[in-house]
Every structure is written in C-alpha cells, then in structure tokens.
JSON list of C-alpha atoms in Angstrom, two decimals:
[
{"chain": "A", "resi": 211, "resn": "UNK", "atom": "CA", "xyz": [-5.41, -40.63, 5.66]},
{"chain": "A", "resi": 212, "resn": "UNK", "atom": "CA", "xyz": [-4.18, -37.21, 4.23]},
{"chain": "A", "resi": 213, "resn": "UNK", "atom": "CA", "xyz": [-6.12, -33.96, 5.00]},
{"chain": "A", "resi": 214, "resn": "UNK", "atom": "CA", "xyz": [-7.64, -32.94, 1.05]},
{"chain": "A", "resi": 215, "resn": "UNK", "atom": "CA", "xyz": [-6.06, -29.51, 0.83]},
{"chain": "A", "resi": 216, "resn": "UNK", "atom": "CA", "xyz": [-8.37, -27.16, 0.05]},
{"chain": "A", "resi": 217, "resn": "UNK", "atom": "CA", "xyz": [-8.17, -23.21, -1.31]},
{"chain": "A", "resi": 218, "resn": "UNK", "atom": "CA", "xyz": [-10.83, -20.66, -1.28]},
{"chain": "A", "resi": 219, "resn": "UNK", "atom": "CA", "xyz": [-10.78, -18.29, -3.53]},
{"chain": "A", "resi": 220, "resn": "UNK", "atom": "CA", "xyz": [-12.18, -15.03, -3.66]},
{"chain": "A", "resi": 221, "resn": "UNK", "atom": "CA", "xyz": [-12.79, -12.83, -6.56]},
{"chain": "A", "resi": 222, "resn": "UNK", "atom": "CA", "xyz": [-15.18, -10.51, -8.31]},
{"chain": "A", "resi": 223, "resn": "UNK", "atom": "CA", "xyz": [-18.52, -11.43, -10.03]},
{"chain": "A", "resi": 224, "resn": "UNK", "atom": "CA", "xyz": [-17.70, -9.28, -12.36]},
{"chain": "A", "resi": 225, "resn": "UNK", "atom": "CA", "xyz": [-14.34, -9.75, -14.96]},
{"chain": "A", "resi": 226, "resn": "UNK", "atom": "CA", "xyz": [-13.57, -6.42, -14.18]},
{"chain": "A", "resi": 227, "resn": "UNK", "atom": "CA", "xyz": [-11.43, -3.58, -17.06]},
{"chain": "A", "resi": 228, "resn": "UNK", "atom": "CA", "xyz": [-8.50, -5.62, -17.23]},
{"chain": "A", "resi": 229, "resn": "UNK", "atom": "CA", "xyz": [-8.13, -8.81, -19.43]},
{"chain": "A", "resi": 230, "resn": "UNK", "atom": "CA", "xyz": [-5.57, -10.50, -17.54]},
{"chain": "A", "resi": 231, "resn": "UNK", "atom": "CA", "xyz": [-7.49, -10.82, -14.29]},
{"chain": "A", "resi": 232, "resn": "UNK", "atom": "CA", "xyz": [-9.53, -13.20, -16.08]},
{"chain": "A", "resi": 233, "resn": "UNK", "atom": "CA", "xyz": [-6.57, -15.07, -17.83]},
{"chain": "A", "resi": 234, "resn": "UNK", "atom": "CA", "xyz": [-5.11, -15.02, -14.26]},
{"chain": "A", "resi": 235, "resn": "UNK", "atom": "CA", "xyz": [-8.30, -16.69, -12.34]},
{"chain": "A", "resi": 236, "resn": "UNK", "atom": "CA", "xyz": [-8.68, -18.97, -15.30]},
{"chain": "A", "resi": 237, "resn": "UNK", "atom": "CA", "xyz": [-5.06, -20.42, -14.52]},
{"chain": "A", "resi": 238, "resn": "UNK", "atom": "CA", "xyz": [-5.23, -20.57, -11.16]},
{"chain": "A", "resi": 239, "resn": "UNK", "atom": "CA", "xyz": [-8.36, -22.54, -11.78]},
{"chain": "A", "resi": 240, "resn": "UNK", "atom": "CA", "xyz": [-6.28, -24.81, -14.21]},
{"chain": "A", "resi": 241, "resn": "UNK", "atom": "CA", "xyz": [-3.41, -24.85, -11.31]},
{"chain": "A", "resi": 242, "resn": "UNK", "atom": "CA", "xyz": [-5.82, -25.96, -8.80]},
{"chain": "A", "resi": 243, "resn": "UNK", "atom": "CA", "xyz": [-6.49, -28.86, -10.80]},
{"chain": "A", "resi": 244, "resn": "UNK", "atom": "CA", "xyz": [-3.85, -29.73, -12.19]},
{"chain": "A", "resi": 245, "resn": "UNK", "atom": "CA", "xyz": [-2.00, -30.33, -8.38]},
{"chain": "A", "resi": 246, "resn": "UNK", "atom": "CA", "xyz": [-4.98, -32.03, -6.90]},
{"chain": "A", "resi": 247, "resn": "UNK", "atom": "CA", "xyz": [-6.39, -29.12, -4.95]},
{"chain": "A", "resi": 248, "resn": "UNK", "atom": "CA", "xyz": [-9.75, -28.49, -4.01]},
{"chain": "A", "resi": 249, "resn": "UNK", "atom": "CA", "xyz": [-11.29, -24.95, -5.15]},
{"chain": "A", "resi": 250, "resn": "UNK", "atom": "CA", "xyz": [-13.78, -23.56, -2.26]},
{"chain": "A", "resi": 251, "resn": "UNK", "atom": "CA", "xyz": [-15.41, -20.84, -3.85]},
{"chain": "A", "resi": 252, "resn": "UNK", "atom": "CA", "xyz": [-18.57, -18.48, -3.84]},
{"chain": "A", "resi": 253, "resn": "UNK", "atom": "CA", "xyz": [-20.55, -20.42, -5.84]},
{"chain": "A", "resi": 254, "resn": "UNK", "atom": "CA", "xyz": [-21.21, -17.73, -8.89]},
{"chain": "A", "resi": 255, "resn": "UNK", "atom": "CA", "xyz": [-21.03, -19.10, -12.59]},
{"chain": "A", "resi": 256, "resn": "UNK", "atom": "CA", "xyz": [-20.81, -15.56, -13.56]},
{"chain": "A", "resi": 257, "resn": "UNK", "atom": "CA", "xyz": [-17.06, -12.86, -13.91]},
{"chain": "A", "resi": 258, "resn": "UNK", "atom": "CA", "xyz": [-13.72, -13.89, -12.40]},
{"chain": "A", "resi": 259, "resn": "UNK", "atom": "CA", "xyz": [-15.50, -16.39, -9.92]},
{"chain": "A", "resi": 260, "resn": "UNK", "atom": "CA", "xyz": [-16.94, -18.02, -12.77]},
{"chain": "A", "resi": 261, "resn": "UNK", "atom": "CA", "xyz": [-13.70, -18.50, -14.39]},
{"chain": "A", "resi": 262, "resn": "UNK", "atom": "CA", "xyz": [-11.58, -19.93, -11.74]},
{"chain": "A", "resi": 263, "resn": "UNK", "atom": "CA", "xyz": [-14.80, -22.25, -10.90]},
{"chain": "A", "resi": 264, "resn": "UNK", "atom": "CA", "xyz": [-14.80, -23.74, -14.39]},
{"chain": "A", "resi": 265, "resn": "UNK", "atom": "CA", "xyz": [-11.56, -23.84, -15.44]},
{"chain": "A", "resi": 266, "resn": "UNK", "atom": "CA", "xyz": [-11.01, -26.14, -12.49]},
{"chain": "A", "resi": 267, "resn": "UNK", "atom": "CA", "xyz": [-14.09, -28.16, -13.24]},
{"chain": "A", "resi": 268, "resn": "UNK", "atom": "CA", "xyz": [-12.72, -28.44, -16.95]},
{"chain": "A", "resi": 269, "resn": "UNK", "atom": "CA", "xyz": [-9.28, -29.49, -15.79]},
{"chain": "A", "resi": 270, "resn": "UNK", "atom": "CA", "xyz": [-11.01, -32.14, -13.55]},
{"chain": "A", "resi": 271, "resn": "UNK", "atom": "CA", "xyz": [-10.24, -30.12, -10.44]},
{"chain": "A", "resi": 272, "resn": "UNK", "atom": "CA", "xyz": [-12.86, -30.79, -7.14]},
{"chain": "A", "resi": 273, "resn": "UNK", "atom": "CA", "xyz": [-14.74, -27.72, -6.17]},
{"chain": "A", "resi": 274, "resn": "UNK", "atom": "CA", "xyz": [-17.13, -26.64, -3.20]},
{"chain": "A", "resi": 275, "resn": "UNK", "atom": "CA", "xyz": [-19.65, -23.56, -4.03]},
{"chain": "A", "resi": 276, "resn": "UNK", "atom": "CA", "xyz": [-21.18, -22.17, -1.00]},
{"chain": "A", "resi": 277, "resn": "UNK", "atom": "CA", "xyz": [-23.83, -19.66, -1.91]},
{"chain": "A", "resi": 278, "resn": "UNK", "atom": "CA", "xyz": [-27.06, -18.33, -0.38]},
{"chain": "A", "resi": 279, "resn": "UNK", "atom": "CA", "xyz": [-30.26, -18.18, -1.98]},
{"chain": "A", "resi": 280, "resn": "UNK", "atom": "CA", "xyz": [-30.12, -14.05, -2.23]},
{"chain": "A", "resi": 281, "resn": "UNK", "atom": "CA", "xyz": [-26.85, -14.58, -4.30]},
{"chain": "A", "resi": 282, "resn": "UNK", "atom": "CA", "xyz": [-27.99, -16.73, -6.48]},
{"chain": "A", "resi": 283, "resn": "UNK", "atom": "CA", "xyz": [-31.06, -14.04, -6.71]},
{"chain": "A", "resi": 284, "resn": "UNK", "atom": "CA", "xyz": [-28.58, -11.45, -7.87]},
{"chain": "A", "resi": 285, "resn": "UNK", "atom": "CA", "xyz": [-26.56, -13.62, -9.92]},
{"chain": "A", "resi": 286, "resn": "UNK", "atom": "CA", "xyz": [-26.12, -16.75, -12.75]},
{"chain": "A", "resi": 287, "resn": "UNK", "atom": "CA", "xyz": [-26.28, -19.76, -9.62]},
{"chain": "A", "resi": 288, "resn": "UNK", "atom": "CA", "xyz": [-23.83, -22.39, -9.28]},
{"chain": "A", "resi": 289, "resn": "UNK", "atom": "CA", "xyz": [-21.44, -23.85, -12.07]},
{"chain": "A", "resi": 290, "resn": "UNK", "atom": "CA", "xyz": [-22.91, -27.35, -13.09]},
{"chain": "A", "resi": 291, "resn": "UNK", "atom": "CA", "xyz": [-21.52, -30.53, -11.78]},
{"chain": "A", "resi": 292, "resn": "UNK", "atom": "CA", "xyz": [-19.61, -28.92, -9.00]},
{"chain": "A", "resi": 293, "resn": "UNK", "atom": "CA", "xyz": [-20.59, -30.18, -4.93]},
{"chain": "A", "resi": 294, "resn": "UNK", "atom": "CA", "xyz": [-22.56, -27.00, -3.60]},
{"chain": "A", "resi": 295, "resn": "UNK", "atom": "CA", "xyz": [-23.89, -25.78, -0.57]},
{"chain": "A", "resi": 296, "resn": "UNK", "atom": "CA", "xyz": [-26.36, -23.37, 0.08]},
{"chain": "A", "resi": 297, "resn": "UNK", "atom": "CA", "xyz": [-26.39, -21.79, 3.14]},
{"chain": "A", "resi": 298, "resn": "UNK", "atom": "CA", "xyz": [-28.68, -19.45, 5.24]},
{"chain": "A", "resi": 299, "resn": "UNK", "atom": "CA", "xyz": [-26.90, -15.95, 4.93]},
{"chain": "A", "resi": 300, "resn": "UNK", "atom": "CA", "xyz": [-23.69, -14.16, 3.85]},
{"chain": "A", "resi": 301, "resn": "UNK", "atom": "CA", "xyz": [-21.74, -14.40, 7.49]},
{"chain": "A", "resi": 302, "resn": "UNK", "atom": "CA", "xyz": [-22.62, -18.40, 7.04]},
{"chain": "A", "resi": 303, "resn": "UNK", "atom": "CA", "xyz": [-21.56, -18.56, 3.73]},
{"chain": "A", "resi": 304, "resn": "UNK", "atom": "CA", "xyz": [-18.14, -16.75, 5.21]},
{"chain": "A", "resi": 305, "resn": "UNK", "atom": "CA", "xyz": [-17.64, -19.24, 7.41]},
{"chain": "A", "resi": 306, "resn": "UNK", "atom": "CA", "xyz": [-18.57, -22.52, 5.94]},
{"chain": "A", "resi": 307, "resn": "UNK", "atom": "CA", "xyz": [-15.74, -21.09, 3.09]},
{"chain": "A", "resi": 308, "resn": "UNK", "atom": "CA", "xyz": [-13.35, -20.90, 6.29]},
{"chain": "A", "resi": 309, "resn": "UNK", "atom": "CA", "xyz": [-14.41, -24.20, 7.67]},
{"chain": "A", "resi": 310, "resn": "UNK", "atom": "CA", "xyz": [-13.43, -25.97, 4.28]},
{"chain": "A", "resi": 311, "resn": "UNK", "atom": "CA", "xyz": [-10.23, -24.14, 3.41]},
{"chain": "A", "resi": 312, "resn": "UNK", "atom": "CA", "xyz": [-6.62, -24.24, 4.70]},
{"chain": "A", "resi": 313, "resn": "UNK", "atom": "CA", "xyz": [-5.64, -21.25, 3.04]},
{"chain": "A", "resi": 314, "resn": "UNK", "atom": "CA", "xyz": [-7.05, -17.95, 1.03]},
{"chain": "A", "resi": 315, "resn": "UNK", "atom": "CA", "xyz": [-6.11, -16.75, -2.40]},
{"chain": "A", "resi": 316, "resn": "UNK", "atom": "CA", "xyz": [-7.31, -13.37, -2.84]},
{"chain": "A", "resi": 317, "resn": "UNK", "atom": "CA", "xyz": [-7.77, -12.04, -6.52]},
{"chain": "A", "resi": 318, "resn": "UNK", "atom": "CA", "xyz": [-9.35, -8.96, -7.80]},
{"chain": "A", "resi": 319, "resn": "UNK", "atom": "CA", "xyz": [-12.89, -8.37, -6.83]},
{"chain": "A", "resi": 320, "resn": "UNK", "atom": "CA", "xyz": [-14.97, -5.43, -5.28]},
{"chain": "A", "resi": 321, "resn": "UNK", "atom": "CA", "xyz": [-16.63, -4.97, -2.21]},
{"chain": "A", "resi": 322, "resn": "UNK", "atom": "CA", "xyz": [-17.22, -8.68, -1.52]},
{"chain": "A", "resi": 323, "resn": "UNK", "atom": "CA", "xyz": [-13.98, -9.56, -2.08]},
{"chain": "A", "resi": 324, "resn": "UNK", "atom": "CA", "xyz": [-12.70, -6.92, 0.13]},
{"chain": "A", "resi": 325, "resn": "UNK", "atom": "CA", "xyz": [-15.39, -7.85, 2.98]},
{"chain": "A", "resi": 326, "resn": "UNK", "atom": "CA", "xyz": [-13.67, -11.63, 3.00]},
{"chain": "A", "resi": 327, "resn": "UNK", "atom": "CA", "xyz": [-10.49, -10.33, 3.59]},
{"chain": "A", "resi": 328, "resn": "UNK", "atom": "CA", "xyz": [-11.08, -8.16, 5.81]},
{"chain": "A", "resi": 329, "resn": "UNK", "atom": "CA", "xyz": [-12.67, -10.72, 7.60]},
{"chain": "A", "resi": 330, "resn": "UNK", "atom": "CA", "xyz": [-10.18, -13.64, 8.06]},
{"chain": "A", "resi": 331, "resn": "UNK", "atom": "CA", "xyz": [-7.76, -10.66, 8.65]},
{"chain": "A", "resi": 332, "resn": "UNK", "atom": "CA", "xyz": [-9.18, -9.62, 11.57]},
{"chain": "A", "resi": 333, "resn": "UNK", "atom": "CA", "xyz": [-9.46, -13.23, 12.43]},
{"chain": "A", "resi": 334, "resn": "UNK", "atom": "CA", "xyz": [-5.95, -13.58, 12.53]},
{"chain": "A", "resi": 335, "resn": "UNK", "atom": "CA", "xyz": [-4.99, -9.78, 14.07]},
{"chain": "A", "resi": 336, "resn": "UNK", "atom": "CA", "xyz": [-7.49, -11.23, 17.23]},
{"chain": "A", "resi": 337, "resn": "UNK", "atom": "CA", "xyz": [-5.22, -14.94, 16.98]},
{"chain": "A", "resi": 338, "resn": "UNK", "atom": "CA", "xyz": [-8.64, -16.84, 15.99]},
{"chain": "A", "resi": 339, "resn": "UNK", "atom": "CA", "xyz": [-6.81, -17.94, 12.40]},
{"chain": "A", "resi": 340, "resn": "UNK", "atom": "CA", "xyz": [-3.47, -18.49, 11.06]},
{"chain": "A", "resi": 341, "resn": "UNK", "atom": "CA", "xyz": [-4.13, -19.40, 7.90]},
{"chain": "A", "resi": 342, "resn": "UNK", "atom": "CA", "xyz": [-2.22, -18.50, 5.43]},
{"chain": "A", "resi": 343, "resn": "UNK", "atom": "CA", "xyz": [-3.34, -15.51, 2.83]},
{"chain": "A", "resi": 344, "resn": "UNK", "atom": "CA", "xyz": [-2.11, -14.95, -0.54]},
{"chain": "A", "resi": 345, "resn": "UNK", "atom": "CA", "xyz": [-2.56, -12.18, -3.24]},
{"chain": "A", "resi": 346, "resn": "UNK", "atom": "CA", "xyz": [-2.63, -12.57, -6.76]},
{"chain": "A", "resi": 347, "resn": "UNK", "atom": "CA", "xyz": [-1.34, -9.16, -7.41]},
{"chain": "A", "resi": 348, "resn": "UNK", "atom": "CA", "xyz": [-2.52, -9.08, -11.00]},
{"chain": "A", "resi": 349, "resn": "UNK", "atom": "CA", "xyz": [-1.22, -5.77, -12.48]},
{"chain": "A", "resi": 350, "resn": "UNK", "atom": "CA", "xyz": [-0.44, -4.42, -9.06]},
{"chain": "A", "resi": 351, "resn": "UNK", "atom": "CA", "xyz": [-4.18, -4.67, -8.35]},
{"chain": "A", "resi": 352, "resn": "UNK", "atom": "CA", "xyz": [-3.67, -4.98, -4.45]},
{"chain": "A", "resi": 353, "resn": "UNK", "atom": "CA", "xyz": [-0.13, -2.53, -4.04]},
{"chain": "A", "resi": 354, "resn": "UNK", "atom": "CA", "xyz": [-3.37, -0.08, -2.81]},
{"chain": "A", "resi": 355, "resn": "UNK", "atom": "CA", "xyz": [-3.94, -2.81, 0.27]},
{"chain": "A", "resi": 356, "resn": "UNK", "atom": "CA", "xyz": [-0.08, -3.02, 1.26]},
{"chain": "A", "resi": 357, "resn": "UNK", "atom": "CA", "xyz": [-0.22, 1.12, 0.86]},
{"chain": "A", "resi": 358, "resn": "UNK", "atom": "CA", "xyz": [-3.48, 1.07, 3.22]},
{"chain": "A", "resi": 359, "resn": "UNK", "atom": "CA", "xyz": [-2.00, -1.46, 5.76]},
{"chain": "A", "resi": 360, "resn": "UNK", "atom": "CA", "xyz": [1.64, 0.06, 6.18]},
{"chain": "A", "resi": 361, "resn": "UNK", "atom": "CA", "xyz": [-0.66, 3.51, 6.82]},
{"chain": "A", "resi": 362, "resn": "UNK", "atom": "CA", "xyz": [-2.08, 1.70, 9.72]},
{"chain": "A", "resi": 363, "resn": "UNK", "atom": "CA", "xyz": [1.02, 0.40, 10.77]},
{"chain": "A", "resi": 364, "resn": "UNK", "atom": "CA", "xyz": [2.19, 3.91, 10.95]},
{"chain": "A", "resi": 365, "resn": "UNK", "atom": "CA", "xyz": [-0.79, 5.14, 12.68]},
{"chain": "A", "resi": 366, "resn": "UNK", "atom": "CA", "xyz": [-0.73, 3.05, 15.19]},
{"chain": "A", "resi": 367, "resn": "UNK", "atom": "CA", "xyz": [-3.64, 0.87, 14.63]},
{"chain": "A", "resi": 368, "resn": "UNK", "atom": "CA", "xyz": [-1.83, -2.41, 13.82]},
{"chain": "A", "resi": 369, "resn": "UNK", "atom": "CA", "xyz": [1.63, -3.28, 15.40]},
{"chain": "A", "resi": 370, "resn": "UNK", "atom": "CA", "xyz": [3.32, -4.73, 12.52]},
{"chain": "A", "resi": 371, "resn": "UNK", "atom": "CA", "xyz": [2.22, -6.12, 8.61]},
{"chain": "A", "resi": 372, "resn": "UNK", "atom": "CA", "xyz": [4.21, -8.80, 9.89]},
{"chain": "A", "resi": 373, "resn": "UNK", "atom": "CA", "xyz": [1.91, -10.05, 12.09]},
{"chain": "A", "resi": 374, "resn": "UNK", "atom": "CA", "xyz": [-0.55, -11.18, 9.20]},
{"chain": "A", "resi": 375, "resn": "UNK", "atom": "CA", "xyz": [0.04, -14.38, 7.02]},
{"chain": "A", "resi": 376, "resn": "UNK", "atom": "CA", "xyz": [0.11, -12.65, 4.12]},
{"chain": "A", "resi": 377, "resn": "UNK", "atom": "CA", "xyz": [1.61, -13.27, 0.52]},
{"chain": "A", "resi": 378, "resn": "UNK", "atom": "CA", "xyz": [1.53, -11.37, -2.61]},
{"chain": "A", "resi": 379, "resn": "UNK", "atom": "CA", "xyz": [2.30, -12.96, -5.92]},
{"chain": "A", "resi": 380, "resn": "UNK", "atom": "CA", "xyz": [2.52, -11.28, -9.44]},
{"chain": "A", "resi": 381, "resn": "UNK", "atom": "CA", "xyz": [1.95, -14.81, -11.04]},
{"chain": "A", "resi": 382, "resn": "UNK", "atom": "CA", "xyz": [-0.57, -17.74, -10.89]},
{"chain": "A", "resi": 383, "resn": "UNK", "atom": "CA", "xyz": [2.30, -20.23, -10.71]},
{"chain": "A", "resi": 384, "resn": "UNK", "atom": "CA", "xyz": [4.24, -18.69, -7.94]},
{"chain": "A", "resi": 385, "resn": "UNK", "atom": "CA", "xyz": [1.25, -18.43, -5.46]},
{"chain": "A", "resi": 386, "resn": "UNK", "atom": "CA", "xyz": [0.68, -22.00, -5.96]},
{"chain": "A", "resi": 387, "resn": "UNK", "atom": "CA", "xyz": [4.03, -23.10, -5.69]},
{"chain": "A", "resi": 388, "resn": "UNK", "atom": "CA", "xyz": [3.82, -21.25, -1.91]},
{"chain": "A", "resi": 389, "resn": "UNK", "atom": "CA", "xyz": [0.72, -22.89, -1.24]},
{"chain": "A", "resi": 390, "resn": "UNK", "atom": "CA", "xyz": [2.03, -26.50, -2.25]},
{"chain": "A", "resi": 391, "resn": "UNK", "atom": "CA", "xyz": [5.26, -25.55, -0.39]},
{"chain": "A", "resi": 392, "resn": "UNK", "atom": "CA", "xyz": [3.44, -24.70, 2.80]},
{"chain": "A", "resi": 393, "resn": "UNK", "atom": "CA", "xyz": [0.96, -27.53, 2.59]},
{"chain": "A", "resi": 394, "resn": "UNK", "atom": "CA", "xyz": [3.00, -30.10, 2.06]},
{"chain": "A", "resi": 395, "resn": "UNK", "atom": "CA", "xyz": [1.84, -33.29, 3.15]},
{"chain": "A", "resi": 396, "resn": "UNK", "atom": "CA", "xyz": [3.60, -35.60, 5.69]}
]
C-alpha cells in the first residue's frame, strides 16, 4: 500500500497587506486537492491558514488540523468537516505537524510561521530531518530569508545554504509540481 503524501503548510492567521497571498494559499489549497494530497495544517479557520484549509476542503482535498486549546482561545477553531487533533501545547502541535508530513510549504505568515521554520531547519542543519522545504515566494515575500541565510553563510555560522532542502517558488503550480516530482510514488 502507498504512503498518503502529505504537506504541511504554514502560513499566517492573518491575510496579511497583500491580496495575492491569499489568492496564492487559496490555490495551493485547490492544488492540494486537486492531486490527491493531504493538507496538514494549524488548524485556524481564520487569514491565509483559513484559506488554504478550505479551499482544499471545497475541492474535496483531505486535511489534518492540529491545534491546541490556547489557539483556538486566540482564534476562530478548526474549519468544519476536516479530521483534527488537538494537542497539549505548541512544541506538540510542532511535532505531530512533522510526524504527519513528508514535506513543508512555507507561505507568508508572522512570527509563527517563522518559529516552524526555523524549527525543522535546525532539524535538518543537526541531520534529524531531510525533508524537503519549499517557499511560496509570493511577491518576493521570503528574498529577506535567502538575504538573512547567505549573511550567515558569510559569517560563519552555517557552512553552506546548500546544506538545507530548501525550494523557493514564485508560483502555486511550480511548488507543487516539485513536490509531486519528488514524491513520486513507486
């Protein structure tokens, strides 16, 4: 029997300044669908997370919300209809989304978001992870991360970007046509 592949997705709670993010998390949502893969996500009905989450469910996509019970607190709780966990804390909630997922699509988001990656990308600068990570670079939103990790590189604080299974992608289509590519199934 064939593994399900699976992509988490992180993103903001909030749709942030730019109307295309959310056009952009919308499609991916419609994308994930569409080629049969399942969406692990934060759980929020609320912002871009909201959007990926149910344009997915509306294209008849599976999806996994793991939240925690302060989330929810702080924000609208899980789309309807969708398989959900709740877990105990945020670090749990990290790593149940790691446990589920073969890969990482990063779209624009604040503080969480950034706390995620920074996360599995220390995972895989200590060798604990090689999954694969891929940017939706939406309007150049992440060039700033590339900028910030090359100035390490120069530093001396990480031996090469190279080193990091990283992706960036201008369009929805193109990431997934990388992740399909590299998930292939046997």
């Amino acid at each position: 029997m064939s593994k399900i592949k699976s992509l988490a997705v992180y993103c903001g709670h909030k749709f942030g300044t730019n109307p295309q993010f959310a056009k952009d998390a919308a499609r991916i949502g419609e994308l994930l669908a569409e080629n049969g893969i399942r969406l692990v996500y934060g759980g929020g009905a609320v912002g871009l997370m909201g959007t990926v989450a149910q344009s997915a469910l509306d294209g008849g996509g599976r999806l996994v919300g793991i939240s925690t019970h302060d989330v929810i607190a702080l924000q609208e709780p899980l789309v309807k209809g969708i398989e959900s966990e709740i877990v105990t804390g945020i670090n749990e909630r990290k790593q149940r989304m790691y446990d589920l997922s073969d890969a990482f699509c990063i779209l624009p988001g604040g503080m969480g978001t950034m706390n995620e990656l920074t996360d599995i990308v220390t995972m895989q600068q200590v060798g604990e992870s090689k999954k694969p990570i891929y940017f939706l670079n939406t309007d150049g939103y992440w060039n700033i991360f590339g900028r910030v990790m090359a100035h390490m590189h120069r530093a001396g604080f990480i031996s090469t970007i190279a080193e990091y299974n990283m992706q960036m992608f201008d369009y929805p289509e193109d990431l997934i046509a990388a992740y399909l590519k590299e998930h292939e199934q046997v």
